[in-house]
């Protein structure tokens, strides 16, 4: 059977994640979706991760025009690592008692969130690839 090239609109709905397994603290998860054979090709929610939960609620929809045959979708769930850094500082201080002045250095720790400066990294939690050809050219899927 000859497959005639066709352009279709593909929508991917992602509602939530259940019991995401990540070593360490709770996840700051986000989604990365790539449509192979489609345009636009890539989507990401990296700028707005769902913070500090292993059961995130995404409620996202991604849409792309995909050329069939040969289309597929890769859905990745990633953990956005946004560490806090503690910076030790020595701050000068002055006290004045009468005509006497005392000088010294005071130790103080300042906590900085690296996300404020756009720093951090991502770790892959999981991914899946959906072969659109198996669905598009399958009579049982087309009848849905």
XYZ file of N, CA, C and O in Angstrom:
576
model
N 0.843 -1.184 0.000
C 0.000 0.000 0.000
C 0.883 1.240 0.000
O 1.839 1.342 0.761
N 0.551 2.198 -0.785
C 1.334 3.429 -0.905
C 0.750 4.461 0.059
O -0.458 4.691 0.090
N 1.636 5.072 0.842
C 1.203 6.106 1.787
C 1.394 7.469 1.147
O 2.499 7.842 0.773
N 0.309 8.188 0.998
C 0.354 9.514 0.397
C 0.752 10.508 1.493
O 0.137 10.531 2.570
N 1.790 11.334 1.267
C 2.185 12.317 2.282
C 1.031 13.262 2.615
O 0.356 13.783 1.724
N 0.802 13.416 3.896
C -0.305 14.225 4.388
C 0.170 15.070 5.561
O 0.966 14.607 6.377
N -0.316 16.282 5.643
C -0.017 17.130 6.790
C -1.213 17.114 7.727
O -2.341 17.362 7.307
N -0.961 16.798 9.005
C -2.032 16.739 9.999
C -1.667 17.622 11.189
O -0.491 17.902 11.431
N -2.679 18.047 11.907
C -2.460 18.791 13.148
C -2.491 17.794 14.295
O -3.445 17.031 14.440
N -1.431 17.797 15.090
C -1.311 16.882 16.226
C -1.345 17.711 17.503
O -0.601 18.682 17.639
N -2.222 17.328 18.411
C -2.304 17.978 19.720
C -1.936 16.961 20.792
O -2.438 15.848 20.788
N -1.082 17.369 21.700
C -0.689 16.536 22.829
C -1.171 17.237 24.090
O -0.814 18.384 24.346
N -2.010 16.538 24.844
C -2.525 17.055 26.105
C -1.801 16.334 27.246
O -1.808 15.105 27.294
N -1.190 17.090 28.137
C -0.520 16.509 29.300
C -1.153 17.136 30.526
O -1.084 18.356 30.727
N -1.787 16.293 31.326
C -2.542 16.789 32.468
C -1.730 16.821 33.758
O -1.700 17.830 34.446
N -1.076 15.695 34.086
C -0.371 15.651 35.363
C 0.685 14.557 35.355
O 0.715 13.706 34.484
N 1.528 14.600 36.361
C 2.498 13.547 36.617
C 2.147 12.900 37.946
O 1.675 13.575 38.857
N 2.374 11.598 38.047
C 2.024 10.865 39.265
C 3.272 10.208 39.827
O 3.937 9.431 39.137
N 3.584 10.519 41.074
C 4.703 9.911 41.804
C 6.003 9.926 41.005
O 6.617 8.880 40.768
N 6.436 11.115 40.588
C 7.702 11.221 39.876
C 8.838 10.791 40.802
O 8.886 11.195 41.961
N 9.717 9.964 40.305
C 10.816 9.426 41.104
C 12.084 10.215 40.807
O 12.623 10.133 39.713
N 12.527 10.953 41.788
C 13.733 11.755 41.651
C 14.531 11.638 42.934
O 13.973 11.721 44.015
N 15.820 11.446 42.819
C 16.671 11.335 43.992
C 16.833 12.718 44.621
O 17.052 13.709 43.934
N 16.704 12.768 45.926
C 16.900 14.041 46.615
C 15.578 14.691 46.961
O 14.612 14.030 47.320
N 15.553 15.986 46.830
C 14.376 16.773 47.190
C 13.236 16.554 46.208
O 13.370 15.862 45.218
N 12.114 17.195 46.493
C 10.969 17.133 45.593
C 11.337 17.752 44.237
O 12.230 18.589 44.137
N 10.639 17.334 43.210
C 10.946 17.755 41.842
C 10.498 19.183 41.554
O 9.499 19.656 42.069
N 11.241 19.826 40.682
C 10.837 21.074 40.036
C 10.663 20.708 38.558
O 11.469 21.073 37.720
N 9.616 19.956 38.262
C 9.514 19.329 36.941
C 8.960 20.284 35.888
O 8.192 21.193 36.179
N 9.396 20.016 34.659
C 8.864 20.725 33.498
C 8.832 19.767 32.320
O 9.387 18.669 32.378
N 8.178 20.185 31.249
C 7.974 19.336 30.071
C 8.782 19.852 28.889
O 8.926 21.067 28.699
N 9.290 18.917 28.096
C 9.916 19.234 26.814
C 9.283 18.300 25.784
O 9.331 17.082 25.938
N 8.671 18.885 24.755
C 7.959 18.102 23.740
C 8.573 18.426 22.384
O 8.736 19.598 22.030
N 8.914 17.368 21.638
C 9.491 17.553 20.311
C 8.676 16.760 19.301
O 8.449 15.566 19.470
N 8.232 17.448 18.249
C 7.489 16.833 17.157
C 8.466 16.575 16.008
O 8.996 17.509 15.421
N 8.714 15.312 15.691
C 9.586 14.970 14.568
C 8.747 15.005 13.303
O 7.716 14.358 13.211
N 9.204 15.785 12.342
C 8.456 15.942 11.100
C 7.390 17.018 11.225
O 6.481 17.092 10.416
N 7.514 17.866 12.248
C 6.495 18.890 12.470
C 7.064 20.283 12.573
O 8.269 20.482 12.670
N 6.189 21.255 12.522
C 6.561 22.641 12.777
C 5.386 23.342 13.445
O 4.248 23.111 13.044
N 5.564 24.089 14.513
C 6.830 24.225 15.219
C 7.275 22.891 15.783
O 6.469 22.012 16.053
N 8.580 22.760 15.958
C 9.159 21.462 16.288
C 9.274 21.207 17.787
O 9.017 20.100 18.244
N 9.697 22.202 18.565
C 9.991 21.990 19.990
C 9.187 22.938 20.877
O 8.982 24.099 20.530
N 8.778 22.405 22.023
C 8.101 23.191 23.041
C 8.730 22.846 24.390
O 9.166 21.717 24.606
N 8.747 23.801 25.302
C 9.288 23.551 26.625
C 8.604 24.465 27.643
O 8.231 25.588 27.320
N 8.445 23.938 28.860
C 7.920 24.759 29.960
C 9.033 25.021 30.976
O 8.776 25.179 32.158
N 10.271 25.064 30.488
C 11.448 25.220 31.354
C 11.406 26.521 32.162
O 11.864 26.555 33.297
N 10.856 27.567 31.591
C 10.822 28.853 32.284
C 9.798 28.879 33.411
O 9.797 29.785 34.236
N 8.903 27.900 33.432
C 7.866 27.856 34.473
C 7.658 26.430 34.977
O 6.605 25.827 34.775
N 8.678 25.895 35.674
C 8.533 24.536 36.199
C 7.501 24.482 37.316
O 7.219 25.494 37.969
N 6.923 23.310 37.526
C 6.016 23.092 38.650
C 6.916 22.782 39.845
O 7.614 21.770 39.866
N 6.917 23.666 40.829
C 7.918 23.638 41.888
C 7.566 22.698 43.036
O 6.421 22.627 43.464
N 8.573 21.990 43.491
C 8.597 21.218 44.737
C 7.422 20.270 44.932
O 6.758 20.297 45.963
N 7.162 19.426 43.943
C 6.124 18.407 44.081
C 6.470 17.194 43.224
O 7.048 17.332 42.146
N 6.125 16.020 43.725
C 6.297 14.783 42.965
C 5.034 14.406 42.202
O 5.017 13.418 41.481
N 3.962 15.177 42.366
C 2.689 14.953 41.680
C 2.240 16.257 41.008
O 1.252 16.877 41.417
N 2.982 16.691 39.979
C 2.686 17.995 39.374
C 1.400 17.984 38.551
O 1.040 16.976 37.947
N 0.736 19.116 38.529
C -0.428 19.346 37.669
C 0.030 20.281 36.548
O 0.330 21.441 36.793
N 0.091 19.758 35.334
C 0.582 20.542 34.198
C -0.555 21.232 33.450
O -0.502 22.418 33.201
N -1.538 20.487 33.018
C -2.648 20.983 32.200
C -2.134 21.810 31.023
O -2.469 22.962 30.845
N -1.285 21.164 30.218
C -0.669 21.813 29.060
C -1.167 21.155 27.778
O -1.470 19.963 27.760
N -1.228 21.940 26.722
C -1.532 21.408 25.396
C -0.466 21.936 24.433
O -0.073 23.100 24.492
N 0.041 21.041 23.589
C 1.047 21.386 22.590
C 0.495 20.987 21.237
O -0.053 19.899 21.083
N 0.644 21.878 20.255
C 0.068 21.630 18.927
C 1.102 21.901 17.854
O 1.843 22.887 17.928
N 1.147 21.004 16.870
C 2.092 21.158 15.774
C 1.495 20.560 14.497
O 0.667 19.662 14.559
N 1.929 21.075 13.374
C 1.564 20.475 12.083
C 2.644 19.458 11.747
O 3.818 19.798 11.702
N 2.227 18.207 11.543
C 3.176 17.111 11.318
C 2.909 16.488 9.959
O 1.762 16.251 9.586
N 3.981 16.215 9.252
C 3.879 15.572 7.937
C 3.940 14.060 8.129
O 4.859 13.538 8.740
N 2.912 13.397 7.628
C 2.820 11.940 7.733
C 3.077 11.346 6.350
O 2.677 11.938 5.369
N 3.678 10.202 6.189
C 4.217 9.318 7.218
C 5.551 9.843 7.745
O 6.173 10.718 7.151
N 5.967 9.268 8.861
C 7.260 9.604 9.451
C 7.181 10.466 10.686
O 8.206 10.836 11.241
N 5.978 10.775 11.152
C 5.841 11.642 12.311
C 5.916 10.892 13.627
O 5.506 9.740 13.728
N 6.476 11.559 14.621
C 6.478 11.024 15.981
C 6.604 12.182 16.959
O 6.951 13.299 16.572
N 6.306 11.887 18.221
C 6.363 12.900 19.271
C 7.177 12.338 20.428
O 6.929 11.226 20.878
N 8.149 13.105 20.898
C 8.917 12.727 22.093
C 8.497 13.667 23.226
O 8.535 14.877 23.095
N 8.069 13.054 24.335
C 7.651 13.808 25.513
C 8.646 13.497 26.631
O 8.842 12.336 26.976
N 9.278 14.527 27.153
C 10.257 14.368 28.229
C 9.785 15.117 29.459
O 9.254 16.224 29.356
N 9.996 14.504 30.613
C 9.770 15.176 31.892
C 11.147 15.377 32.504
O 11.919 14.428 32.646
N 11.449 16.617 32.836
C 12.770 16.950 33.368
C 12.631 17.651 34.711
O 11.613 18.274 34.999
N 13.683 17.536 35.501
C 13.746 18.173 36.811
C 14.676 19.374 36.706
O 15.841 19.237 36.335
N 14.159 20.543 37.000
C 14.949 21.778 36.960
C 15.631 21.939 38.302
O 14.978 22.109 39.334
N 16.946 21.838 38.305
C 17.727 21.971 39.530
C 18.056 23.447 39.739
O 18.732 24.052 38.914
N 17.523 24.001 40.824
C 17.724 25.413 41.139
C 18.293 25.521 42.551
O 17.579 25.833 43.502
N 19.586 25.261 42.697
C 20.155 25.229 44.045
C 20.286 26.616 44.657
O 20.309 27.623 43.953
N 20.362 26.622 45.970
C 20.676 27.838 46.710
C 22.128 27.761 47.138
O 22.619 26.706 47.521
N 22.814 28.865 47.046
C 24.224 28.924 47.394
C 24.375 29.849 48.593
O 23.800 30.935 48.632
N 25.153 29.402 49.577
C 25.443 30.243 50.739
C 26.837 30.831 50.560
O 27.812 30.103 50.370
N 26.901 32.157 50.597
C 28.158 32.869 50.402
C 28.588 33.465 51.743
O 27.865 34.286 52.323
N 29.755 33.051 52.252
C 30.238 33.643 53.503
C 30.854 35.017 53.228
O 31.612 35.198 52.280
N 30.502 35.985 54.052
C 31.027 37.343 53.912
C 31.616 37.813 55.235
O 31.190 37.382 56.304
N 32.562 38.711 55.128
C 33.087 39.404 56.297
C 32.741 40.876 56.104
O 33.210 41.508 55.161
N 31.903 41.382 56.975
C 31.436 42.754 56.859
C 32.112 43.626 57.925
O 32.209 43.225 59.091
N 32.561 44.804 57.515
C 33.185 45.692 58.511
C 32.118 46.304 59.422
O 30.985 46.530 59.015
N 32.498 46.576 60.675
C 31.604 47.237 61.601
C 32.401 48.223 62.437
O 33.599 48.072 62.642
N 31.718 49.224 62.867
C 32.335 50.278 63.686
C 31.416 50.547 64.861
O 30.207 50.676 64.696
N 31.994 50.640 66.046
C 31.232 51.074 67.220
C 31.930 52.277 67.819
O 33.162 52.388 67.786
N 31.139 53.175 68.366
C 31.692 54.386 68.978
C 31.160 54.477 70.402
O 29.957 54.535 70.618
N 32.070 54.450 71.347
C 31.712 54.622 72.749
C 32.496 55.824 73.255
O 33.730 55.774 73.378
N 31.776 56.898 73.488
C 32.455 58.146 73.878
C 33.302 58.632 72.724
O 32.821 58.828 71.625
N 34.601 58.839 72.982
C 35.525 59.258 71.924
C 36.271 58.084 71.313
O 37.106 58.268 70.452
N 36.011 56.901 71.787
C 36.706 55.710 71.302
C 35.905 55.029 70.173
O 34.704 54.858 70.288
N 36.599 54.649 69.145
C 35.992 53.887 68.053
C 36.651 52.513 67.988
O 37.862 52.401 68.108
N 35.784 51.499 67.767
C 36.285 50.143 67.599
C 35.924 49.671 66.196
O 34.813 49.896 65.706
N 36.889 49.030 65.567
C 36.688 48.501 64.226
C 36.825 46.983 64.279
O 37.575 46.452 65.086
N 36.128 46.319 63.417
C 36.230 44.867 63.361
C 35.547 44.312 62.122
O 35.012 45.048 61.290
N 35.590 43.009 62.023
C 34.922 42.305 60.931
C 33.906 41.346 61.521
O 34.177 40.656 62.500
N 32.735 41.323 60.916
C 31.652 40.455 61.364
C 31.420 39.391 60.294
O 31.319 39.706 59.108
N 31.341 38.126 60.710
C 31.039 37.036 59.781
C 29.538 36.957 59.555
O 28.760 36.995 60.506
N 29.157 36.867 58.283
C 27.736 36.742 57.943
C 27.612 35.894 56.685
O 28.403 36.034 55.753
N 26.631 35.009 56.670
C 26.345 34.175 55.500
C 25.120 34.724 54.786
O 24.118 35.038 55.415
N 25.227 34.830 53.461
C 24.103 35.295 52.639
C 23.694 34.148 51.719
O 24.534 33.545 51.049
N 22.407 33.851 51.692
C 21.879 32.792 50.842
C 21.393 33.400 49.524
O 20.606 34.348 49.525
N 21.868 32.852 48.407
C 21.482 33.333 47.079
C 20.765 32.226 46.326
O 21.234 31.085 46.282
N 19.637 32.556 45.712
C 18.937 31.605 44.838
C 19.525 31.747 43.441
O 19.458 32.816 42.836
N 20.098 30.665 42.931
C 20.747 30.735 41.626
C 19.749 30.976 40.496
O 20.124 31.473 39.448
N 18.477 30.632 40.728
C 17.470 30.849 39.677
C 17.287 32.335 39.387
O 16.909 32.710 38.284
N 17.578 33.190 40.371
C 17.481 34.632 40.174
C 18.430 35.091 39.072
O 18.142 36.035 38.344
N 19.556 34.405 38.943
C 20.560 34.778 37.956
C 20.479 33.918 36.695
O 21.366 33.980 35.850
N 19.444 33.083 36.601
C 19.283 32.221 35.433
C 20.221 31.022 35.431
O 20.469 30.430 34.396
N 20.751 30.682 36.605
C 21.663 29.546 36.704
C 20.912 28.310 37.171
O 19.929 28.404 37.888
N 21.382 27.163 36.803
C 20.761 25.904 37.178
C 20.978 24.905 36.063
O 21.592 25.207 35.039
N 20.497 23.710 36.250
C 20.625 22.674 35.238
C 19.411 21.775 35.300
O 18.588 21.892 36.202
N 19.306 20.882 34.331
C 18.161 19.982 34.238
C 18.627 18.541 34.221
O 19.671 18.230 33.654
N 17.830 17.675 34.853
C 18.075 16.242 34.815
C 16.835 15.559 34.262
O 15.716 15.939 34.587
N 17.060 14.559 33.431
C 15.956 13.842 32.814
C 15.319 12.885 33.824
O 16.011 12.083 34.441
N 14.004 12.993 34.012
C 13.272 12.077 34.893
C 12.743 10.900 34.072
O 12.824 9.754 34.483
N 12.208 11.193 32.902
C 11.669 10.138 32.053
C 11.231 10.689 30.715
O 11.097 11.896 30.534
N 11.028 9.777 29.761
C 10.581 10.196 28.430
C 9.842 9.052 27.765
O 9.954 7.892 28.162
N 9.064 9.413 26.768
C 8.390 8.422 25.935
C 8.316 8.974 24.515
O 8.302 10.186 24.312
N 8.296 8.068 23.555
C 8.165 8.449 22.152
C 6.888 7.806 21.623
O 6.678 6.604 21.780
N 6.037 8.620 21.018
C 4.788 8.138 20.428
C 4.966 8.129 18.913
O 5.204 9.176 18.308
N 4.876 6.940 18.323
C 4.987 6.796 16.875
C 3.623 7.108 16.269
O 2.675 6.331 16.408
N 3.520 8.250 15.609
C 2.235 8.686 15.053
C 1.802 7.831 13.872
O 0.600 7.690 13.619
N 2.759 7.257 13.151
C 2.405 6.394 12.020
C 1.574 5.201 12.468
O 0.615 4.813 11.797
N 1.944 4.599 13.606
C 1.205 3.436 14.114
C -0.250 3.785 14.399
O -1.125 2.931 14.297
N -0.510 5.006 14.763
C -1.884 5.419 15.056
C -2.604 5.920 13.807
O -3.749 5.587 13.562
N -1.933 6.743 13.038
C -2.571 7.352 11.870
C -2.970 6.306 10.829
O -4.037 6.396 10.225
N -2.144 5.300 10.634
C -2.413 4.295 9.615
C -3.063 3.038 10.196
O -3.166 2.023 9.520
N -3.523 3.065 11.429
C -4.174 1.924 12.071
C -5.684 2.151 12.035
O -6.179 3.159 12.550
N -6.431 1.212 11.482
C -7.882 1.381 11.326
C -8.588 1.494 12.679
O -9.544 2.255 12.821
N -8.122 0.753 13.685
C -8.758 0.812 15.004
C -8.587 2.210 15.625
O -9.516 2.755 16.211
N -7.393 2.822 15.480
C -7.184 4.162 16.030
C -7.971 5.201 15.237
O -8.505 6.141 15.813
N -8.044 5.044 13.942
C -8.760 6.036 13.124
C -10.247 6.013 13.383
O -10.938 7.009 13.171
N -10.779 4.889 13.857
C -12.219 4.812 14.123
C -12.603 5.498 15.434
O -13.791 5.690 15.700
N -11.613 5.848 16.264
C -11.916 6.503 17.550
C -12.450 7.908 17.371
O -12.123 8.695 16.654
